[in-house]
Amino acid sequence: MKFIRHLSIKYKLTLLVLMISMVSIVIGFSIIIINDIIRLREDLVNKTQLDASVVGEYCVGPLEFDDKDGLKDLLGKLRSIPTIENAWVYIENGEHYGTYDRVSTTLVPPPPPGDDDLHEFRGDYLHVARPISHDDKKLGTIYFRASTSQLRERTNIRIFWLVILMAGSILLSYVLALRFQRIISKPILELAEVTGKISHDVDYSIRVQREDKDEIGTLYNGFNNMLEKIQLWEKKRDEAEAEQRRLLMELESKNKELEQVVYVTSHDLRSPLVNIQGFGQELSYSIKEVDSLLAGLDADTKGIKDEISVIIREDVLESLKFIESSTTKMDGLLSGLLRLSRVGRMTTGFENVDMNNLMKEVSNAFEFHFKEAGASLEVQPLPACYGSELEINQVFSNLVGNAIKYRDPGRTLLVKISEKKSDDSGSVVYCVEDNGVGIPEEYQSKIFQIFHRLKPDDSEGEGLGLAIAHKIVHRHKGTVKVESKPGKGSKFFITLPRAS
Ligand code: ADP
């Protein structure tokens, strides 16, 4: 039955109609055949009984006058009835009196039937008995043995024609089913064809046409409505996508512009800054010279000398010290900006990166720092990723460097680098974990911002390491996240594209 499920709807319908008509035709014709057989048998019984009664009446004379020859002649006339094979006449006391055999035979006359009104089919013969009586006085019994071969012949002929008729009816229902199934299957097949065309061409402007008011008409209308909605939705989506693309391009160009501005300003601002630093130093040498010249002047100018000396030491030299420290700070900030804007400018191309090798390089670079801090680094086997080896090295170096910088002096630092299971098969997640001082929750989102430092006076730094790491990972279409508990340690999760 499973194969029916894979048949086309038109064959399913034809098969269904054919099966139903076949069952009805077979049941109908079987009833007709059984009915016919019963009727033919009844006809034979009635006719044989009638013949027995008529012949029985003719037997009255010979029986009353004990005329055996007359009876023999009379029974001989049965030859004209082809179905009667044998006939026997018995007198009242059951004694056999006369016989008729169509074919000369040595058949011993059977005992008289117990029932005078017998009619019974036994094997290929019908046995019929009738009483012989005159003026309400029973004289004997006549007993016929009739052949059923004619009955069988007629039955066979009927069955033959009925089977022919049945085959004809089945053929006719097949032709009709094949023709009329189209009323249902054609629109469904048309709809299926249109659906295939739509999904192949991705063209939602196609519509199906049907005027019918039945369920198939409703299905067609529903299908058209659905297509209309999809088309509308597609139009909106295309518009939104075009707008998104436009905004992205605008954002990209603005970003490039901004990076250019940052690069140019940080680069160009450094030369006037160097001038300020240089001239400031020049100024401080000159002031020191003025101060020593003042020391060589006459004693009678002592009052003025002391005053100028105070101005030089407390005002001018102090101010020059502030100018120097500010320009140094500004230089640091500018070079930080320059470093950040250089991310991606001097990069190598993207390739598959063997992270186990990369981690060996990172661990070698920090070997001295770990020894010095009495700390240890544990690197677990890592899967490869896809990106710029140089930049990824910088990300992990910044994170490991921070773990050393922000270690807790109260316990031995342990840094662990491992892989974290990712839901997305296209990316890998690495985890850099330390047991350092940790980061309070309210600062966790800020540490990736440029120049953001939690305790600027506690350690050296520019607040750039994580901003650079964030920019690099973002360039790789990855993410970097932090989980941290103050006093316990931090975990940095870096998601990068998996090696192809
Ligand atoms: P920098 O180290 O130069 O200050 P970063 O951008 O690398 O700049 O870090 C920003 C801030 O994030 C740091 O000042 C520090 O307070 C905090 N931080 C970074 N990494 C860690 C860490 N592993 N443990 C604790 N604090 C950290």
Short mmCIF file of C-alpha atoms and ligand atoms in Angstrom, two decimals:
data_model
loop_
_atom_site.label_atom_id
_atom_site.label_comp_id
_atom_site.label_asym_id
_atom_site.label_seq_id
_atom_site.Cartn_x
_atom_site.Cartn_y
_atom_site.Cartn_z
CA MET A 1 0.00 0.00 0.00
CA LYS A 2 3.07 2.25 0.51
CA PHE A 3 3.54 2.71 -3.25
CA ILE A 4 0.08 4.34 -3.50
CA ARG A 5 1.36 7.26 -1.41
CA HIS A 6 3.99 8.02 -4.06
CA LEU A 7 1.55 7.92 -6.98
CA SER A 8 0.39 11.12 -8.67
CA ILE A 9 -2.99 12.39 -7.47
CA LYS A 10 -4.58 11.55 -10.83
CA TYR A 11 -3.62 7.88 -10.50
CA LYS A 12 -4.73 7.86 -6.87
CA LEU A 13 -8.17 9.15 -7.86
CA THR A 14 -8.46 6.73 -10.82
CA LEU A 15 -7.42 3.83 -8.59
CA LEU A 16 -9.88 4.86 -5.90
CA VAL A 17 -12.85 5.14 -8.30
CA LEU A 18 -11.84 1.90 -10.03
CA MET A 19 -11.57 0.02 -6.74
CA ILE A 20 -14.96 1.24 -5.51
CA SER A 21 -16.66 0.40 -8.82
CA MET A 22 -14.92 -2.98 -9.00
CA VAL A 23 -16.14 -3.94 -5.52
CA SER A 24 -19.73 -2.82 -6.36
CA ILE A 25 -19.68 -4.55 -9.76
CA VAL A 26 -18.29 -7.82 -8.33
CA ILE A 27 -20.82 -7.81 -5.44
CA GLY A 28 -23.71 -6.91 -7.83
CA PHE A 29 -22.83 -9.52 -10.42
CA SER A 30 -22.23 -12.21 -7.76
CA ILE A 31 -25.76 -11.60 -6.43
CA ILE A 32 -27.16 -11.86 -9.99
CA ILE A 33 -25.25 -15.12 -10.65
CA ILE A 34 -26.34 -16.73 -7.33
CA ASN A 35 -29.92 -15.62 -7.96
CA ASP A 36 -29.84 -17.05 -11.47
CA ILE A 37 -28.50 -20.42 -10.30
CA ILE A 38 -31.21 -20.64 -7.61
CA ARG A 39 -33.89 -19.74 -10.18
CA LEU A 40 -32.65 -22.28 -12.76
CA ARG A 41 -32.62 -25.02 -10.11
CA GLU A 42 -36.11 -24.09 -8.99
CA ASP A 43 -37.27 -24.16 -12.65
CA LEU A 44 -35.84 -27.67 -13.07
CA VAL A 45 -37.45 -28.86 -9.81
CA ASN A 46 -40.86 -27.39 -10.78
CA LYS A 47 -40.74 -28.77 -14.29
CA THR A 48 -39.64 -32.26 -13.17
CA GLN A 49 -42.29 -32.31 -10.44
CA LEU A 50 -44.94 -31.30 -13.01
CA ASP A 51 -43.74 -34.01 -15.40
CA ALA A 52 -43.85 -36.57 -12.56
CA SER A 53 -47.40 -35.54 -11.60
CA VAL A 54 -48.67 -35.70 -15.22
CA VAL A 55 -46.98 -39.05 -15.91
CA GLY A 56 -48.27 -40.27 -12.49
CA GLU A 57 -51.82 -39.51 -13.58
CA TYR A 58 -51.34 -41.49 -16.79
CA CYS A 59 -50.07 -44.41 -14.72
CA VAL A 60 -53.44 -44.75 -12.88
CA GLY A 61 -55.01 -46.87 -15.71
CA PRO A 62 -52.20 -49.41 -16.06
CA LEU A 63 -51.95 -49.73 -12.27
CA GLU A 64 -55.69 -50.23 -11.78
CA PHE A 65 -55.87 -52.87 -14.51
CA ASP A 66 -52.50 -54.42 -13.69
CA ASP A 67 -51.28 -53.63 -17.20
CA LYS A 68 -47.46 -53.84 -17.01
CA ASP A 69 -47.03 -53.62 -20.80
CA GLY A 70 -49.25 -50.52 -20.94
CA LEU A 71 -47.13 -48.97 -18.21
CA LYS A 72 -43.95 -49.84 -20.08
CA ASP A 73 -45.30 -48.15 -23.25
CA LEU A 74 -46.36 -45.17 -21.24
CA LEU A 75 -42.98 -44.79 -19.53
CA GLY A 76 -41.28 -45.23 -22.90
CA LYS A 77 -42.83 -41.89 -23.91
CA LEU A 78 -40.57 -40.18 -21.37
CA ARG A 79 -37.84 -40.27 -24.06
CA SER A 80 -39.34 -37.03 -25.33
CA ILE A 81 -38.27 -35.31 -22.06
CA PRO A 82 -34.44 -35.14 -22.38
CA THR A 83 -33.71 -34.38 -18.72
CA ILE A 84 -35.35 -37.57 -17.35
CA GLU A 85 -32.68 -40.29 -17.16
CA ASN A 86 -34.61 -42.94 -15.17
CA ALA A 87 -38.13 -43.42 -13.89
CA TRP A 88 -39.46 -46.08 -11.54
CA VAL A 89 -43.06 -46.84 -10.56
CA TYR A 90 -43.90 -48.53 -7.26
CA ILE A 91 -47.25 -49.87 -6.16
CA GLU A 92 -48.79 -49.09 -2.81
CA ASN A 93 -46.98 -51.82 -0.86
CA GLY A 94 -43.62 -50.52 -2.12
CA GLU A 95 -43.10 -53.27 -4.71
CA HIS A 96 -41.31 -52.17 -7.87
CA TYR A 97 -43.71 -52.24 -10.83
CA GLY A 98 -42.16 -50.56 -13.86
CA THR A 99 -38.91 -48.90 -15.05
CA TYR A 100 -37.75 -46.45 -17.66
CA ASP A 101 -34.06 -46.02 -18.52
CA ARG A 102 -33.02 -43.51 -21.17
CA VAL A 103 -29.81 -45.42 -21.76
CA SER A 104 -30.00 -49.18 -21.35
CA THR A 105 -28.41 -49.81 -18.05
CA THR A 106 -28.10 -52.42 -15.42
CA LEU A 107 -29.15 -49.97 -12.77
CA VAL A 108 -30.93 -51.84 -9.99
CA PRO A 109 -34.17 -49.97 -9.13
CA PRO A 110 -33.70 -48.13 -5.89
CA PRO A 111 -35.99 -48.77 -2.94
CA PRO A 112 -39.14 -46.60 -3.08
CA PRO A 113 -38.53 -43.14 -1.60
CA GLY A 114 -39.82 -42.71 1.93
CA ASP A 115 -41.18 -39.30 1.05
CA ASP A 116 -43.84 -39.16 -1.68
CA ASP A 117 -43.14 -35.48 -2.25
CA LEU A 118 -39.34 -35.83 -2.52
CA HIS A 119 -37.21 -33.40 -4.55
CA GLU A 120 -33.52 -33.44 -3.88
CA PHE A 121 -30.26 -32.78 -5.72
CA ARG A 122 -27.78 -35.65 -5.23
CA GLY A 123 -24.50 -35.40 -7.14
CA ASP A 124 -25.26 -34.66 -10.80
CA TYR A 125 -28.93 -35.68 -10.53
CA LEU A 126 -32.24 -34.34 -9.31
CA HIS A 127 -34.41 -36.92 -7.53
CA VAL A 128 -38.16 -36.25 -7.63
CA ALA A 129 -41.02 -38.44 -6.34
CA ARG A 130 -44.77 -37.92 -6.67
CA PRO A 131 -47.70 -40.03 -5.40
CA ILE A 132 -50.02 -41.82 -7.89
CA SER A 133 -53.56 -41.63 -6.67
CA HIS A 134 -57.11 -41.97 -7.98
CA ASP A 135 -60.30 -40.75 -6.26
CA ASP A 136 -58.29 -39.94 -3.11
CA LYS A 137 -56.89 -43.43 -3.02
CA LYS A 138 -53.17 -43.82 -3.26
CA LEU A 139 -52.16 -46.39 -5.86
CA GLY A 140 -48.37 -46.03 -5.80
CA THR A 141 -45.41 -43.71 -6.34
CA ILE A 142 -43.55 -42.44 -9.41
CA TYR A 143 -39.87 -41.68 -8.95
CA PHE A 144 -37.74 -39.66 -11.46
CA ARG A 145 -33.99 -39.30 -11.68
CA ALA A 146 -33.35 -36.20 -13.81
CA SER A 147 -29.95 -35.13 -15.15
CA THR A 148 -28.66 -31.68 -14.15
CA SER A 149 -26.16 -31.44 -17.04
CA GLN A 150 -28.46 -29.07 -18.96
CA LEU A 151 -28.80 -26.95 -15.83
CA ARG A 152 -25.02 -26.84 -15.49
CA GLU A 153 -24.60 -25.92 -19.12
CA ARG A 154 -27.07 -23.06 -18.86
CA THR A 155 -25.51 -21.90 -15.61
CA ASN A 156 -22.06 -21.91 -17.23
CA ILE A 157 -23.30 -19.91 -20.23
CA ARG A 158 -24.85 -17.33 -17.88
CA ILE A 159 -21.72 -17.10 -15.79
CA PHE A 160 -19.64 -16.66 -18.96
CA TRP A 161 -21.78 -13.76 -20.20
CA LEU A 162 -21.98 -12.18 -16.79
CA VAL A 163 -18.17 -12.28 -16.45
CA ILE A 164 -17.86 -10.67 -19.90
CA LEU A 165 -20.38 -8.03 -18.81
CA MET A 166 -18.51 -7.52 -15.54
CA ALA A 167 -15.15 -7.06 -17.34
CA GLY A 168 -16.86 -4.61 -19.74
CA SER A 169 -18.32 -2.64 -16.82
CA ILE A 170 -14.92 -2.49 -15.08
CA LEU A 171 -13.29 -1.29 -18.30
CA LEU A 172 -15.98 1.35 -18.73
CA SER A 173 -15.57 2.55 -15.12
CA TYR A 174 -11.80 2.76 -15.68
CA VAL A 175 -12.28 4.91 -18.79
CA LEU A 176 -14.83 7.12 -16.97
CA ALA A 177 -12.64 7.38 -13.82
CA LEU A 178 -9.64 8.35 -15.95
CA ARG A 179 -11.70 11.02 -17.66
CA PHE A 180 -13.52 12.48 -14.67
CA GLN A 181 -10.65 12.42 -12.16
CA ARG A 182 -9.29 15.39 -14.14
CA ILE A 183 -12.02 17.61 -12.69
CA ILE A 184 -10.30 17.29 -9.28
CA SER A 185 -6.71 16.46 -10.16
CA LYS A 186 -6.14 19.00 -12.97
CA PRO A 187 -6.39 22.18 -10.84
CA ILE A 188 -4.33 20.57 -8.06
CA LEU A 189 -1.63 19.51 -10.54
CA GLU A 190 -1.68 22.97 -12.09
CA LEU A 191 -1.23 24.50 -8.63
CA ALA A 192 1.65 22.12 -7.89
CA GLU A 193 3.31 23.08 -11.18
CA VAL A 194 2.96 26.81 -10.42
CA THR A 195 4.38 26.26 -6.90
CA GLY A 196 7.40 24.50 -8.43
CA LYS A 197 7.88 27.36 -10.93
CA ILE A 198 7.65 29.97 -8.16
CA SER A 199 10.23 28.25 -5.98
CA HIS A 200 12.51 27.67 -8.97
CA ASP A 201 12.36 31.23 -10.40
CA VAL A 202 11.74 32.89 -6.97
CA ASP A 203 9.08 34.92 -8.79
CA TYR A 204 6.14 35.85 -6.55
CA SER A 205 4.39 37.90 -9.23
CA ILE A 206 2.89 34.73 -10.76
CA ARG A 207 -0.86 34.20 -10.10
CA VAL A 208 -3.12 31.16 -10.57
CA GLN A 209 -6.49 31.59 -12.39
CA ARG A 210 -9.72 29.71 -11.58
CA GLU A 211 -13.34 30.82 -11.63
CA ASP A 212 -14.80 27.80 -9.76
CA LYS A 213 -16.67 28.50 -6.53
CA ASP A 214 -15.77 25.19 -4.87
CA GLU A 215 -13.02 24.42 -2.30
CA ILE A 216 -10.40 24.35 -5.06
CA GLY A 217 -11.48 27.87 -6.05
CA THR A 218 -11.04 28.91 -2.38
CA LEU A 219 -7.60 27.24 -2.37
CA TYR A 220 -6.59 29.19 -5.50
CA ASN A 221 -7.78 32.49 -3.99
CA GLY A 222 -5.93 31.75 -0.73
CA PHE A 223 -2.79 30.91 -2.70
CA ASN A 224 -3.00 34.18 -4.67
CA ASN A 225 -3.53 36.16 -1.45
CA MET A 226 -0.51 34.49 0.10
CA LEU A 227 1.62 35.33 -2.96
CA GLU A 228 0.45 38.93 -2.80
CA LYS A 229 1.48 39.16 0.86
CA ILE A 230 4.86 37.55 0.16
CA GLN A 231 5.42 39.98 -2.71
CA LEU A 232 4.57 42.93 -0.47
CA TRP A 233 6.79 41.61 2.29
CA GLU A 234 9.60 41.00 -0.22
CA LYS A 235 9.31 44.56 -1.49
CA LYS A 236 9.54 45.91 2.05
CA ARG A 237 12.47 43.61 2.82
CA ASP A 238 14.31 44.70 -0.36
CA GLU A 239 13.75 48.33 0.54
CA ALA A 240 14.97 47.74 4.10
CA GLU A 241 18.00 45.83 2.82
CA ALA A 242 18.83 48.59 0.33
CA GLU A 243 18.55 51.16 3.13
CA GLN A 244 20.70 48.98 5.38
CA ARG A 245 23.33 48.65 2.64
CA ARG A 246 23.28 52.40 2.08
CA LEU A 247 23.67 53.10 5.81
CA LEU A 248 26.45 50.51 6.07
CA MET A 249 28.34 52.08 3.20
CA GLU A 250 27.84 55.51 4.73
CA LEU A 251 29.02 54.19 8.09
CA GLU A 252 32.03 52.54 6.50
CA SER A 253 33.03 55.70 4.67
CA LYS A 254 32.47 57.78 7.84
CA ASN A 255 34.59 55.29 9.78
CA LYS A 256 37.36 55.49 7.21
CA GLU A 257 37.11 59.25 7.26
CA LEU A 258 37.31 59.24 11.06
CA GLU A 259 40.27 56.89 11.08
CA GLN A 260 41.97 59.10 8.54
CA VAL A 261 41.30 62.15 10.69
CA VAL A 262 42.62 60.35 13.78
CA TYR A 263 45.67 59.16 11.88
CA VAL A 264 46.44 62.52 10.29
CA THR A 265 45.79 64.57 13.43
CA SER A 266 47.72 62.26 15.73
CA HIS A 267 50.54 62.09 13.21
CA ASP A 268 50.60 65.81 12.34
CA LEU A 269 50.07 67.03 15.88
CA ARG A 270 53.24 65.29 16.94
CA SER A 271 55.58 67.66 15.03
CA PRO A 272 54.32 70.89 16.72
CA LEU A 273 54.39 68.92 19.96
CA VAL A 274 58.01 67.96 19.37
CA ASN A 275 58.65 71.69 18.70
CA ILE A 276 56.97 72.67 21.99
CA GLN A 277 59.02 70.00 23.82
CA GLY A 278 62.22 71.12 22.11
CA PHE A 279 61.68 74.85 22.59
CA GLY A 280 60.55 74.27 26.19
CA GLN A 281 63.87 72.51 26.89
CA GLU A 282 65.69 75.32 25.08
CA LEU A 283 63.81 77.80 27.25
CA SER A 284 64.71 75.97 30.45
CA TYR A 285 68.45 75.90 29.46
CA SER A 286 68.27 79.66 28.70
CA ILE A 287 66.57 80.38 32.03
CA LYS A 288 69.20 78.31 33.84
CA GLU A 289 71.88 80.39 32.04
CA VAL A 290 70.11 83.64 33.02
CA ASP A 291 70.02 82.32 36.58
CA SER A 292 73.79 81.64 36.60
CA LEU A 293 74.45 85.07 35.02
CA LEU A 294 72.40 86.67 37.76
CA ALA A 295 74.53 84.89 40.35
CA GLY A 296 77.65 86.70 38.94
CA LEU A 297 76.17 90.25 39.29
CA ASP A 298 77.22 92.89 41.96
CA ALA A 299 76.19 92.55 45.55
CA ASP A 300 74.38 95.97 45.50
CA THR A 301 71.79 94.51 43.08
CA LYS A 302 71.09 91.71 45.54
CA GLY A 303 67.44 92.69 46.17
CA ILE A 304 66.52 92.60 42.48
CA LYS A 305 68.70 89.49 41.92
CA ASP A 306 66.83 87.52 44.58
CA GLU A 307 63.48 88.58 43.21
CA ILE A 308 64.39 87.55 39.64
CA SER A 309 65.83 84.28 41.00
CA VAL A 310 62.54 83.46 42.76
CA ILE A 311 60.57 84.24 39.58
CA ILE A 312 62.88 82.05 37.51
CA ARG A 313 62.86 79.06 39.94
CA GLU A 314 59.31 79.13 41.26
CA ASP A 315 57.36 80.46 38.27
CA VAL A 316 59.26 79.97 35.02
CA LEU A 317 61.02 76.64 35.79
CA GLU A 318 57.91 75.27 37.56
CA SER A 319 55.73 76.22 34.55
CA LEU A 320 58.25 74.68 32.16
CA LYS A 321 58.09 71.44 34.22
CA PHE A 322 54.27 71.40 33.81
CA ILE A 323 54.63 72.11 30.08
CA GLU A 324 57.08 69.20 29.80
CA SER A 325 54.91 66.71 31.72
CA SER A 326 51.81 67.76 29.73
CA THR A 327 53.57 67.45 26.39
CA THR A 328 54.92 64.03 27.43
CA LYS A 329 51.36 62.95 28.34
CA MET A 330 50.02 64.39 25.11
CA ASP A 331 52.76 62.58 23.19
CA GLY A 332 51.70 59.33 24.88
CA LEU A 333 48.06 59.91 23.96
CA LEU A 334 48.91 60.82 20.37
CA SER A 335 51.13 57.78 19.88
CA GLY A 336 48.34 55.67 21.45
CA LEU A 337 45.85 57.08 18.95
CA LEU A 338 48.30 56.46 16.16
CA ARG A 339 48.75 52.84 17.24
CA LEU A 340 44.99 52.32 17.36
CA SER A 341 44.42 53.88 13.95
CA ARG A 342 47.19 51.70 12.53
CA VAL A 343 45.28 48.49 13.39
CA GLY A 344 44.40 46.91 10.09
CA ARG A 345 46.64 49.24 8.06
CA MET A 346 49.84 47.22 8.27
CA THR A 347 48.15 43.83 8.49
CA THR A 348 49.06 40.62 6.73
CA GLY A 349 46.31 38.77 4.83
CA PHE A 350 43.89 36.38 6.54
CA GLU A 351 44.86 32.71 6.70
CA ASN A 352 44.36 29.64 8.86
CA VAL A 353 46.19 30.25 12.14
CA ASP A 354 47.66 27.40 14.14
CA MET A 355 46.77 28.60 17.63
CA ASN A 356 49.00 26.07 19.39
CA ASN A 357 52.04 27.52 17.60
CA LEU A 358 50.88 31.06 18.24
CA MET A 359 50.48 30.33 21.95
CA LYS A 360 54.09 28.99 22.05
CA GLU A 361 55.26 32.36 20.69
CA VAL A 362 53.16 34.27 23.24
CA SER A 363 54.37 32.07 26.10
CA ASN A 364 58.04 32.52 25.00
CA ALA A 365 57.58 36.30 24.85
CA PHE A 366 56.27 36.41 28.41
CA GLU A 367 58.54 33.71 29.85
CA PHE A 368 60.70 36.24 31.73
CA HIS A 369 57.68 38.12 33.15
CA PHE A 370 56.10 34.89 34.40
CA LYS A 371 59.38 33.82 36.04
CA GLU A 372 59.80 37.23 37.62
CA ALA A 373 56.24 37.18 38.99
CA GLY A 374 56.52 33.53 40.13
CA ALA A 375 53.42 32.90 38.01
CA SER A 376 52.49 30.04 35.70
CA LEU A 377 50.79 29.81 32.31
CA GLU A 378 48.74 26.76 31.30
CA VAL A 379 47.83 26.43 27.60
CA GLN A 380 45.42 23.67 26.58
CA PRO A 381 45.30 22.28 23.01
CA LEU A 382 43.42 24.81 20.86
CA PRO A 383 41.65 24.54 17.49
CA ALA A 384 42.89 26.67 14.60
CA CYS A 385 41.13 29.88 13.59
CA TYR A 386 41.05 32.08 10.50
CA GLY A 387 42.56 35.57 10.55
CA SER A 388 45.71 37.66 10.67
CA GLU A 389 48.33 35.83 12.72
CA LEU A 390 50.10 39.07 13.65
CA GLU A 391 46.93 40.73 14.94
CA ILE A 392 45.66 37.66 16.80
CA ASN A 393 49.08 37.40 18.46
CA GLN A 394 48.66 41.02 19.58
CA VAL A 395 45.21 40.29 21.09
CA PHE A 396 46.46 37.35 23.18
CA SER A 397 49.67 39.20 24.12
CA ASN A 398 47.61 42.15 25.41
CA LEU A 399 45.37 39.83 27.45
CA VAL A 400 48.27 37.82 28.90
CA GLY A 401 50.18 41.07 29.59
CA ASN A 402 47.16 42.47 31.45
CA ALA A 403 46.80 39.25 33.48
CA ILE A 404 50.40 39.74 34.67
CA LYS A 405 49.95 43.50 35.22
CA TYR A 406 46.71 43.15 37.19
CA ARG A 407 47.68 40.12 39.28
CA ASP A 408 46.70 39.88 42.94
CA PRO A 409 49.83 40.26 45.10
CA GLY A 410 48.16 38.09 47.74
CA ARG A 411 48.29 34.84 45.67
CA THR A 412 50.34 33.10 43.00
CA LEU A 413 49.13 34.10 39.55
CA LEU A 414 47.78 31.31 37.36
CA VAL A 415 46.85 32.09 33.74
CA LYS A 416 44.96 29.47 31.76
CA ILE A 417 44.17 29.55 28.01
CA SER A 418 41.57 27.05 26.80
CA GLU A 419 38.78 26.47 24.30
CA LYS A 420 35.13 26.99 25.21
CA LYS A 421 32.40 25.03 23.43
CA SER A 422 30.67 27.13 20.77
CA ASP A 423 27.06 26.76 19.56
CA ASP A 424 28.09 28.04 16.14
CA SER A 425 30.09 25.50 14.10
CA GLY A 426 31.61 28.35 12.05
CA SER A 427 33.48 29.93 14.94
CA VAL A 428 35.82 29.08 17.82
CA VAL A 429 35.75 30.56 21.31
CA TYR A 430 39.00 30.90 23.28
CA CYS A 431 39.15 31.76 26.98
CA VAL A 432 41.99 33.61 28.75
CA GLU A 433 41.45 33.18 32.45
CA ASP A 434 43.41 34.62 35.41
CA ASN A 435 43.06 34.71 39.19
CA GLY A 436 44.03 38.40 39.39
CA VAL A 437 42.35 41.37 41.07
CA GLY A 438 39.23 41.15 38.91
CA ILE A 439 37.09 43.98 37.50
CA PRO A 440 33.97 45.41 39.22
CA GLU A 441 30.81 44.78 37.19
CA GLU A 442 30.07 48.46 36.52
CA TYR A 443 33.45 48.88 34.73
CA GLN A 444 33.32 45.68 32.69
CA SER A 445 31.62 47.31 29.70
CA LYS A 446 33.98 50.33 29.81
CA ILE A 447 37.37 48.62 29.79
CA PHE A 448 37.23 48.15 25.99
CA GLN A 449 36.90 51.91 25.46
CA ILE A 450 39.99 53.80 24.39
CA PHE A 451 42.12 55.34 27.22
CA HIS A 452 39.78 53.92 29.87
CA ARG A 453 41.74 52.82 32.96
CA LEU A 454 40.32 51.74 36.30
CA LYS A 455 43.15 52.83 38.63
CA PRO A 456 45.51 54.97 36.50
CA ASP A 457 47.91 55.57 39.38
CA ASP A 458 48.34 51.92 40.40
CA SER A 459 50.05 50.70 37.25
CA GLU A 460 51.60 51.89 34.04
CA GLY A 461 49.58 51.91 30.85
CA GLU A 462 47.66 53.98 28.37
CA GLY A 463 44.27 52.31 28.50
CA LEU A 464 44.78 51.06 24.93
CA GLY A 465 45.46 47.31 25.14
CA LEU A 466 41.83 46.18 25.32
CA ALA A 467 40.63 48.84 22.85
CA ILE A 468 43.16 47.52 20.31
CA ALA A 469 42.18 43.89 21.08
CA HIS A 470 38.50 44.82 20.62
CA LYS A 471 39.19 46.55 17.31
CA ILE A 472 41.22 43.60 15.98
CA VAL A 473 38.61 41.00 17.00
CA HIS A 474 35.85 43.18 15.52
CA ARG A 475 37.79 43.37 12.24
CA HIS A 476 37.75 39.55 12.23
CA LYS A 477 33.94 39.66 12.65
CA GLY A 478 34.39 38.14 16.08
CA THR A 479 33.61 39.24 19.63
CA VAL A 480 35.46 39.72 22.88
CA LYS A 481 33.64 39.57 26.22
CA VAL A 482 34.64 39.62 29.84
CA GLU A 483 33.36 37.83 32.93
CA SER A 484 34.99 38.91 36.15
CA LYS A 485 34.61 38.91 39.92
CA PRO A 486 36.65 41.41 41.97
CA GLY A 487 39.07 39.55 44.24
CA LYS A 488 38.62 36.27 42.29
CA GLY A 489 39.84 36.86 38.74
CA SER A 490 38.74 37.49 35.16
CA LYS A 491 37.84 35.47 32.09
CA PHE A 492 38.12 36.98 28.60
CA PHE A 493 36.20 35.12 25.84
CA ILE A 494 37.42 35.70 22.28
CA THR A 495 35.26 34.42 19.42
CA LEU A 496 36.97 34.12 16.02
CA PRO A 497 36.09 32.45 12.70
CA ARG A 498 37.00 28.74 12.66
CA ALA A 499 39.80 27.71 10.27
CA SER A 500 38.39 26.72 6.89
P1 ADP B 1 45.93 49.40 30.30
O1 ADP B 1 46.34 48.05 30.73
O2 ADP B 1 47.00 50.11 29.57
O3 ADP B 1 45.37 50.20 31.42
P2 ADP B 1 43.87 48.09 28.87
O4 ADP B 1 42.97 48.57 27.81
O5 ADP B 1 44.68 46.91 28.59
O6 ADP B 1 44.75 49.29 29.28
O7 ADP B 1 42.98 47.80 30.16
C1 ADP B 1 41.97 48.72 30.55
C2 ADP B 1 41.68 48.51 32.02
O8 ADP B 1 41.04 47.29 32.23
C3 ADP B 1 42.92 48.44 32.86
O9 ADP B 1 43.31 49.71 33.31
C4 ADP B 1 42.52 47.55 34.03
O10 ADP B 1 41.94 48.33 35.07
C5 ADP B 1 41.43 46.70 33.45
N1 ADP B 1 41.94 45.33 33.16
C6 ADP B 1 42.33 44.86 31.98
N2 ADP B 1 42.68 43.56 32.06
C7 ADP B 1 42.51 43.20 33.36
C8 ADP B 1 42.70 41.97 34.08
N3 ADP B 1 43.15 40.86 33.50
N4 ADP B 1 42.41 41.96 35.41
C9 ADP B 1 41.94 43.09 36.00
N5 ADP B 1 41.74 44.27 35.37
C10 ADP B 1 42.03 44.31 34.05
#
